[in-house]
PDB file of C-alpha atoms in Angstrom:
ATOM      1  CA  UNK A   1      -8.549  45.381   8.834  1.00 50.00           C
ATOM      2  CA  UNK A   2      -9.662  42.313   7.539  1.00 51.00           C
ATOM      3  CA  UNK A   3     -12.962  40.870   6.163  1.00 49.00           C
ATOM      4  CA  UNK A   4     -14.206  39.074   9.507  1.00 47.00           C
ATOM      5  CA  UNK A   5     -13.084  42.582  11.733  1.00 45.00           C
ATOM      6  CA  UNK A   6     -15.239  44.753   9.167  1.00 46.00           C
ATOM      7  CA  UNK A   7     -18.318  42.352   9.255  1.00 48.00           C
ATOM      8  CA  UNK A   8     -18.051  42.680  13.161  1.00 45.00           C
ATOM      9  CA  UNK A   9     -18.222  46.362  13.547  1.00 45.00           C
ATOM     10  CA  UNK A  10     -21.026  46.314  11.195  1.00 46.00           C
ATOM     11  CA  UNK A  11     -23.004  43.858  13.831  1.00 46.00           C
ATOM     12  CA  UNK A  12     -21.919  45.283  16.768  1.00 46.00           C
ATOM     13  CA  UNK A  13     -25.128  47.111  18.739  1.00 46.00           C
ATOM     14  CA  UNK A  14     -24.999  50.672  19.878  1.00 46.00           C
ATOM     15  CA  UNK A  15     -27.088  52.324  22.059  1.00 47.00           C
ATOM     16  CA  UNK A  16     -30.149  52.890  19.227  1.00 48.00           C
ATOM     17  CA  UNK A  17     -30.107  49.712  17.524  1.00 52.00           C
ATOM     18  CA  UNK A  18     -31.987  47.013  17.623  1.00 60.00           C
ATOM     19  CA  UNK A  19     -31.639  44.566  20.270  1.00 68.00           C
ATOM     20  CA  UNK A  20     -29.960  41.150  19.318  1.00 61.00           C
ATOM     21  CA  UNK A  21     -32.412  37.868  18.974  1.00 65.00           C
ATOM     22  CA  UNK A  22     -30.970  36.398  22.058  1.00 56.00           C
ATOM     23  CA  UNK A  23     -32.028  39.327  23.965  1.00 63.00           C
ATOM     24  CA  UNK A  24     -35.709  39.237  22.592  1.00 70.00           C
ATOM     25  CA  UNK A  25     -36.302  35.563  22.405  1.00 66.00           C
ATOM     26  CA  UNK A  26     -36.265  33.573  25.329  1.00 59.00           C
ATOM     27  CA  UNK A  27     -35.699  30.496  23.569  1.00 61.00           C
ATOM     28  CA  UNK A  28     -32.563  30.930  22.060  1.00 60.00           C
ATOM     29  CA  UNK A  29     -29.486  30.964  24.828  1.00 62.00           C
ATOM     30  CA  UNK A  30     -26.892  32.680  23.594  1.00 69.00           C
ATOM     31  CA  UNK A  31     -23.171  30.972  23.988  1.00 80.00           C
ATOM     32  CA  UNK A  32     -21.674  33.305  26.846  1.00 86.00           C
ATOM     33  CA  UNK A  33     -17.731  33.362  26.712  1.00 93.00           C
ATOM     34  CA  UNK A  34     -15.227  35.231  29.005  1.00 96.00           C
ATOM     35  CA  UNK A  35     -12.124  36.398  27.939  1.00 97.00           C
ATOM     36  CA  UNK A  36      -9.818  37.782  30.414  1.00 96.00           C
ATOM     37  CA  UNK A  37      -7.668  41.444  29.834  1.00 96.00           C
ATOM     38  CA  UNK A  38      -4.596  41.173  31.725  1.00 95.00           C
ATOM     39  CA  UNK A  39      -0.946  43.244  32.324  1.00 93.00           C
ATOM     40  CA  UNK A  40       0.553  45.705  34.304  1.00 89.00           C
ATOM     41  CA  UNK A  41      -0.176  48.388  36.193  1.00 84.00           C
ATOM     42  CA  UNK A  42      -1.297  50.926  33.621  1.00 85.00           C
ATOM     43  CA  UNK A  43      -1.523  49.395  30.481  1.00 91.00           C
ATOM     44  CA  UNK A  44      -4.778  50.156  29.618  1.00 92.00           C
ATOM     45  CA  UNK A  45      -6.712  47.362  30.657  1.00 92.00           C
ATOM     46  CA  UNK A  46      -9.633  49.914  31.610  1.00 91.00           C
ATOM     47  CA  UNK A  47      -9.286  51.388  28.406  1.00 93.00           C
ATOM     48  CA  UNK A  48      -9.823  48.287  25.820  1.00 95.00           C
ATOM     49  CA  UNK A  49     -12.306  47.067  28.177  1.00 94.00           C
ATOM     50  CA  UNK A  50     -14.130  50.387  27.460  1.00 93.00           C
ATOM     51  CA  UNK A  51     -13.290  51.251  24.224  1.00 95.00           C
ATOM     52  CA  UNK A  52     -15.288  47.387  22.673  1.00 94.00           C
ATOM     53  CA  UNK A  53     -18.065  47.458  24.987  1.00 94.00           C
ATOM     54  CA  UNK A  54     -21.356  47.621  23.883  1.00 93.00           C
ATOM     55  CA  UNK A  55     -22.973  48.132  27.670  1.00 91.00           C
ATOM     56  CA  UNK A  56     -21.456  51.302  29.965  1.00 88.00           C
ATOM     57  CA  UNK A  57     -18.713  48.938  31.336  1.00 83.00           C
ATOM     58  CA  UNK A  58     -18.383  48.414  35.186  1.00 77.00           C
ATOM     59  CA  UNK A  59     -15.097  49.837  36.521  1.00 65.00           C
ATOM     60  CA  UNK A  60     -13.881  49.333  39.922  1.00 57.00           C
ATOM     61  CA  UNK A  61     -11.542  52.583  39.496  1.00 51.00           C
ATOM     62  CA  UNK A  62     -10.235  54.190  42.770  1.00 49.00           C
ATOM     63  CA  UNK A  63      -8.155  56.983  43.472  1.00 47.00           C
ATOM     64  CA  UNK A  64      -4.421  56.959  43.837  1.00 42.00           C
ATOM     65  CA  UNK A  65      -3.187  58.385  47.206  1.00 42.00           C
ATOM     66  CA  UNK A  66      -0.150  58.711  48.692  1.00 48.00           C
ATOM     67  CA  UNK A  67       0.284  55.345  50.182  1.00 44.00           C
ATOM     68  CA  UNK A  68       1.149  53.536  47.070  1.00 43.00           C
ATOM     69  CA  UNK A  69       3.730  55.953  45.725  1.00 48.00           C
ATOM     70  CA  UNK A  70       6.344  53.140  46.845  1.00 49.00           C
ATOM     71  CA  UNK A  71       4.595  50.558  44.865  1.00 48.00           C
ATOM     72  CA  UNK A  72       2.678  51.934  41.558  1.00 47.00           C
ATOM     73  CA  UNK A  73       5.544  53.407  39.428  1.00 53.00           C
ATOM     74  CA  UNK A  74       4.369  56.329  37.609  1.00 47.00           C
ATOM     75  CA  UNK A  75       7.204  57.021  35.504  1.00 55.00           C
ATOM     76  CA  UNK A  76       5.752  55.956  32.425  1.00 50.00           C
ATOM     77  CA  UNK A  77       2.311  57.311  33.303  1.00 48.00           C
ATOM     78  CA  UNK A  78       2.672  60.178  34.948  1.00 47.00           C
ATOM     79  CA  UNK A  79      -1.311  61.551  34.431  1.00 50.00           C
ATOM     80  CA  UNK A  80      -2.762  58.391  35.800  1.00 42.00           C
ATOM     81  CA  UNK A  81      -5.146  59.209  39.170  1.00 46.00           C
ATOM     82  CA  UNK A  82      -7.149  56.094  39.776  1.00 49.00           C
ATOM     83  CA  UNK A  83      -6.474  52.074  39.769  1.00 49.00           C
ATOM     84  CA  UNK A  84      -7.995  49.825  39.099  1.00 48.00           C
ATOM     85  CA  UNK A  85      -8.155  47.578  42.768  1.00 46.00           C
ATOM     86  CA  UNK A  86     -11.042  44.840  41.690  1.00 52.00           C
ATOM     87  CA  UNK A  87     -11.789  44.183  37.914  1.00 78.00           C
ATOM     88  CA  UNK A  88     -13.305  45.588  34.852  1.00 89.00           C
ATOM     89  CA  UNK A  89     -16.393  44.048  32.874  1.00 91.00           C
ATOM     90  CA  UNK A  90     -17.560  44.493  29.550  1.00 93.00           C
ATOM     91  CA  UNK A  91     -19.963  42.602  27.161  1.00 93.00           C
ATOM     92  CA  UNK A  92     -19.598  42.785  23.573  1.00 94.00           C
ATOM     93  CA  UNK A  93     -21.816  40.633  20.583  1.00 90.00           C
ATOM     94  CA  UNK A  94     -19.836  39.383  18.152  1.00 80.00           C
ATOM     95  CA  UNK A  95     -22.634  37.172  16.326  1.00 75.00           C
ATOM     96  CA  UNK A  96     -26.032  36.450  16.536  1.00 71.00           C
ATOM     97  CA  UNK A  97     -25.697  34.581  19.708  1.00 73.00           C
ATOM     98  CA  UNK A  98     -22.302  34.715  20.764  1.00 80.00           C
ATOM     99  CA  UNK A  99     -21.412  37.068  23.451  1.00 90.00           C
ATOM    100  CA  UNK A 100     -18.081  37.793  24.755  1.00 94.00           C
ATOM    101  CA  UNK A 101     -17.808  38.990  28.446  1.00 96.00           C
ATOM    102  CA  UNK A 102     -14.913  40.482  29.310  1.00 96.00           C
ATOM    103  CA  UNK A 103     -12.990  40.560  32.815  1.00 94.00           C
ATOM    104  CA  UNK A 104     -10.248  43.489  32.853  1.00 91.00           C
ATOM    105  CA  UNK A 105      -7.690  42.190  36.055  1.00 88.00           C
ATOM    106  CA  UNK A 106      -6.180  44.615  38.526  1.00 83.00           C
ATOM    107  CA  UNK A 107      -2.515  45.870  37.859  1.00 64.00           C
ATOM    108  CA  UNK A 108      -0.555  45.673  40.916  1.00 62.00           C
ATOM    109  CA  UNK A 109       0.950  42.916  42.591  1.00 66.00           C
ATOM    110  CA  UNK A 110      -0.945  43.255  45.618  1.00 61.00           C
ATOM    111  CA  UNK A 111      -4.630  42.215  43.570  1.00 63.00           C
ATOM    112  CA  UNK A 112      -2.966  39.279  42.004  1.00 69.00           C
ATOM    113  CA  UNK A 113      -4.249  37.131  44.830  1.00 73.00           C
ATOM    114  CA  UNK A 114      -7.824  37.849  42.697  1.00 79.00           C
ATOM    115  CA  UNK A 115      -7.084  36.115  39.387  1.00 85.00           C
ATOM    116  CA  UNK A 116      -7.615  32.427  39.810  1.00 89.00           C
ATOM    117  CA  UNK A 117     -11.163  33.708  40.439  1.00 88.00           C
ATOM    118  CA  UNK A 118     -11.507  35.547  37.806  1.00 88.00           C
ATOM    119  CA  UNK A 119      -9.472  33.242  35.247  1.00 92.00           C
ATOM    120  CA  UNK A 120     -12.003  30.263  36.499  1.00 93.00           C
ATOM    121  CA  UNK A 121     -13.894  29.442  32.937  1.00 95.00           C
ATOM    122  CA  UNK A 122     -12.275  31.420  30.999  1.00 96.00           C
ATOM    123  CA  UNK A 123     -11.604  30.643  27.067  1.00 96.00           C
ATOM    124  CA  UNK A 124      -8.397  33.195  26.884  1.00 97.00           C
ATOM    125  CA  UNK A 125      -6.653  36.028  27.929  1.00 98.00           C
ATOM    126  CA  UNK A 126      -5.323  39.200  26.309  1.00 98.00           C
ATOM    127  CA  UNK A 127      -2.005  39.865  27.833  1.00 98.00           C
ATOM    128  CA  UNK A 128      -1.320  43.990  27.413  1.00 97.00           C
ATOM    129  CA  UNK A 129       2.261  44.655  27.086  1.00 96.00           C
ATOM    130  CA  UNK A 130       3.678  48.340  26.569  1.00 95.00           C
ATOM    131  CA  UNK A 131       7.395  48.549  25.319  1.00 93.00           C
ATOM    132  CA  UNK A 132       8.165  50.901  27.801  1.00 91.00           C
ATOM    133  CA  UNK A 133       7.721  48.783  30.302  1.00 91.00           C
ATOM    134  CA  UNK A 134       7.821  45.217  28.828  1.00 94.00           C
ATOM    135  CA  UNK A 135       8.994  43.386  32.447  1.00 93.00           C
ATOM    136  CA  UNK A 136       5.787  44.019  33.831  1.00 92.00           C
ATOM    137  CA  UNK A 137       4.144  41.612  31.556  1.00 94.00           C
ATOM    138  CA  UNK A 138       6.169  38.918  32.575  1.00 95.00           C
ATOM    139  CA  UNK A 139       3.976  38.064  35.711  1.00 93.00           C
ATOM    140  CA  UNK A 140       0.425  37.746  33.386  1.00 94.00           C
ATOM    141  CA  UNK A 141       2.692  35.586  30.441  1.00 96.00           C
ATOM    142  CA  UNK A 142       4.191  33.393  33.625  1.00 96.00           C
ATOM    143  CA  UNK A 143       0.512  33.267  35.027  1.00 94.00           C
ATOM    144  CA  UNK A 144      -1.442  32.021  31.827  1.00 96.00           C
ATOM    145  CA  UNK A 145       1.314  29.805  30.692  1.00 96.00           C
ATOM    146  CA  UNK A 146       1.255  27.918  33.801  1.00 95.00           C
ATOM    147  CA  UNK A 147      -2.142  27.470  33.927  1.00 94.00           C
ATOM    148  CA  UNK A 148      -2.298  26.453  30.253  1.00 95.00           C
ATOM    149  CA  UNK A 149      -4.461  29.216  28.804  1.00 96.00           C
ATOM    150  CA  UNK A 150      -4.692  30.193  25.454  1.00 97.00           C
ATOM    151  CA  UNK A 151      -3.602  33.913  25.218  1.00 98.00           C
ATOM    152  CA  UNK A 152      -2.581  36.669  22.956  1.00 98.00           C
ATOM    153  CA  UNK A 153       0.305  39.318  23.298  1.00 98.00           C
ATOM    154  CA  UNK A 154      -1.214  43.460  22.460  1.00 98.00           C
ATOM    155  CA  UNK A 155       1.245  45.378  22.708  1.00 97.00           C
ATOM    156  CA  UNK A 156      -0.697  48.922  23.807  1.00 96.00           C
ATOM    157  CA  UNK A 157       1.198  51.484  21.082  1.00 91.00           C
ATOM    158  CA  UNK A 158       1.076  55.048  22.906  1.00 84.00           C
ATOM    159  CA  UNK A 159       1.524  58.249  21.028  1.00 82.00           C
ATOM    160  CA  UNK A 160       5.034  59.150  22.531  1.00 79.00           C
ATOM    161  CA  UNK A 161       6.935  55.551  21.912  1.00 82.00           C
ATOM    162  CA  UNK A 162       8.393  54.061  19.696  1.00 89.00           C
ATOM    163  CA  UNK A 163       6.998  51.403  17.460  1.00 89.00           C
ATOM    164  CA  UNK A 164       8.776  48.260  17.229  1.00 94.00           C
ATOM    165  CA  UNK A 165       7.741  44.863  15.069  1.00 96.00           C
ATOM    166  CA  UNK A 166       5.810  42.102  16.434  1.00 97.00           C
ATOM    167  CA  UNK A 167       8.464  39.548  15.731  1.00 97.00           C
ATOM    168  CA  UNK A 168      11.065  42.007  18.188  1.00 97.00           C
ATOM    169  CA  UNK A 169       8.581  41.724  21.170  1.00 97.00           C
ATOM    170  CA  UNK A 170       7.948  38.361  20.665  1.00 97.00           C
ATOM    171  CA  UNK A 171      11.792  38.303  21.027  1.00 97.00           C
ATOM    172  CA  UNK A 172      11.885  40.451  24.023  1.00 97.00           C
ATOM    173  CA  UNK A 173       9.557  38.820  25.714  1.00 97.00           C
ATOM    174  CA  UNK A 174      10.194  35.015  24.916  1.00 96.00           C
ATOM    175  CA  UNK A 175       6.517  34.535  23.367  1.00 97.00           C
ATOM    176  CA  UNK A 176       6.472  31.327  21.591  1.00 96.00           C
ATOM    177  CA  UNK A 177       6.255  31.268  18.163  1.00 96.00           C
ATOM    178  CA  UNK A 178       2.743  29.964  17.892  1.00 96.00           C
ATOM    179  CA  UNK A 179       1.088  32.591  20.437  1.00 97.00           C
ATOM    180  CA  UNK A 180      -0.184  35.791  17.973  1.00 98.00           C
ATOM    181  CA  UNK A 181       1.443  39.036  19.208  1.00 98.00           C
ATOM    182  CA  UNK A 182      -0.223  42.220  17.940  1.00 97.00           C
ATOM    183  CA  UNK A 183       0.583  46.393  17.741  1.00 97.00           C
ATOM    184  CA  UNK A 184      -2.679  47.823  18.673  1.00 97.00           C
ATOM    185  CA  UNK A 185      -3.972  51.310  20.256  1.00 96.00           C
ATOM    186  CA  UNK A 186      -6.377  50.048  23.208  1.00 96.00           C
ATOM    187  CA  UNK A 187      -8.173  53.355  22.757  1.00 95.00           C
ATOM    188  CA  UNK A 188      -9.435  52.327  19.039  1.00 96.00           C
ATOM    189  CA  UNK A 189     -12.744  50.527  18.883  1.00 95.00           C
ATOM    190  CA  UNK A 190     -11.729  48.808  15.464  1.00 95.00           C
ATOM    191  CA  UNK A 191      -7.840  47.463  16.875  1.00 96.00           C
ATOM    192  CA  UNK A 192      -9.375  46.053  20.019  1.00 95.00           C
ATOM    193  CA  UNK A 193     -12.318  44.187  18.422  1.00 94.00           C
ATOM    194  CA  UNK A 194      -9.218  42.679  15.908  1.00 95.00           C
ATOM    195  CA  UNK A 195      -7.484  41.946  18.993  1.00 96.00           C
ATOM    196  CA  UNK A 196     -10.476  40.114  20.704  1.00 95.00           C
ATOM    197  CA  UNK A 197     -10.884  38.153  17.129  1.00 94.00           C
ATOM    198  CA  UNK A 198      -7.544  37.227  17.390  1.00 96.00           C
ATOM    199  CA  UNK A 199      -7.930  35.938  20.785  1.00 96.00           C
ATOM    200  CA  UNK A 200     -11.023  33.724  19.750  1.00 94.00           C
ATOM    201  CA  UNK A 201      -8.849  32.522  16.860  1.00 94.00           C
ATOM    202  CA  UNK A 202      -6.091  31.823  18.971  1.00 97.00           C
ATOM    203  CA  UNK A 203      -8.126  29.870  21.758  1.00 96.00           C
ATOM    204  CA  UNK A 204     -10.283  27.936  19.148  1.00 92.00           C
ATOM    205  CA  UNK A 205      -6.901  26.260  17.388  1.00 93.00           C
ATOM    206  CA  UNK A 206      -5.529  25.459  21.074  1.00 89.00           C
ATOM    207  CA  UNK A 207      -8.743  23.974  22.245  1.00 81.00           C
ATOM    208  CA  UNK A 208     -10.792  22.934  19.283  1.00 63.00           C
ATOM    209  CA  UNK A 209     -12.670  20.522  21.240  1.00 59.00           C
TER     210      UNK A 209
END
């Protein structure tokens, strides 16, 4: 982890600390960016999105019935009972007074009519990818490339796969050479606050105005 990650998680507020300045002086605005988490259908979107939060993060999670067993493939996740059919939302401080919000986009193919909404004012986008299933990221790399959005490639490691290099799944997936592509565990506090930095980094050098 590097210096700027470690300085971070020292700043970041937990439910007993102190509250920042921008939330205790009214004078002082803080700069309010969004950052989009995107992927497919059970990536673990949800889970970054609540593993960085410093607020209980809003989850529009519903239950998995019958009715899309022809469409949500559960091959590769065979525990997962809910969905995610609207968006997630987070909030997380990385500096005095600059706040990240963070928008967590629904899965399946049939919620992708929801993302230009969500994308609107955006600074970036965190494209999940998981190696078992690296064709379902192709719709969210398609999707911000198109639009012309900075993004990052985290590639959600799970206990049971295998781990291959960065430099393979930017192969795999045809991620050009200048986009940062990442091996992370969504479930870690410390690898998806990296990630977000990453993102920032990423989206600052692509739009430095």
């Amino acid at each position: 982890m590097d210096s700027a990650a470690s300085e971070l998680l020292g700043e970041l507020p937990m439910e007993d600390e102190q509250l920042q300045a921008w939330q205790t002086d009214r004078t002082r605005a803080p700069v309010a960016t969004k950052i989009i988490v995107a992927g497919g259908f059970g990536v673990g979107k949800t889970t970054l999105v609540s593993a960085v939060s410093e607020i209980q993060p809003l989850e529009t999670e519903a239950l998995m019935t019958q009715a899309s067993e022809e469409t949500d493939d559960l091959t590769a996740t065979p525990g997962k009972s809910t969905t995610t059919v609207a968006m997630d939302f987070g909030r997380i401080t990385l500096d005095d007074d600059l706040v990240l919000y963070l928008f967590g986009t629904p899965g399946q193919q049939r919620f992708w009519f929801m993302w230009d909404d969500l994308v609107r004012g955006a600074i970036g986008a965190v494209v999940l990818a998981d190696t078992r299933r690296l064709k379902d990221s192709f719709p969210a790399l398609d999707y911000f490339e198109s639009c012309g959005l900075p993004y990052v490639v985290a590639v959600n490691h799970f206990d049971d796969t295998e781990e291959f290099a960065p430099e393979d799944v930017r192969e795999a997936l045809t991620v050009p050479p200048h986009v940062p592509v990442l091996i992370m565990d969504a479930r870690r506090r410390i690898a998806a606050v990296e990630t977000l930095l990453a993102l920032v980094g990423h989206a600052l050098d692509a739009t430095p105005e």
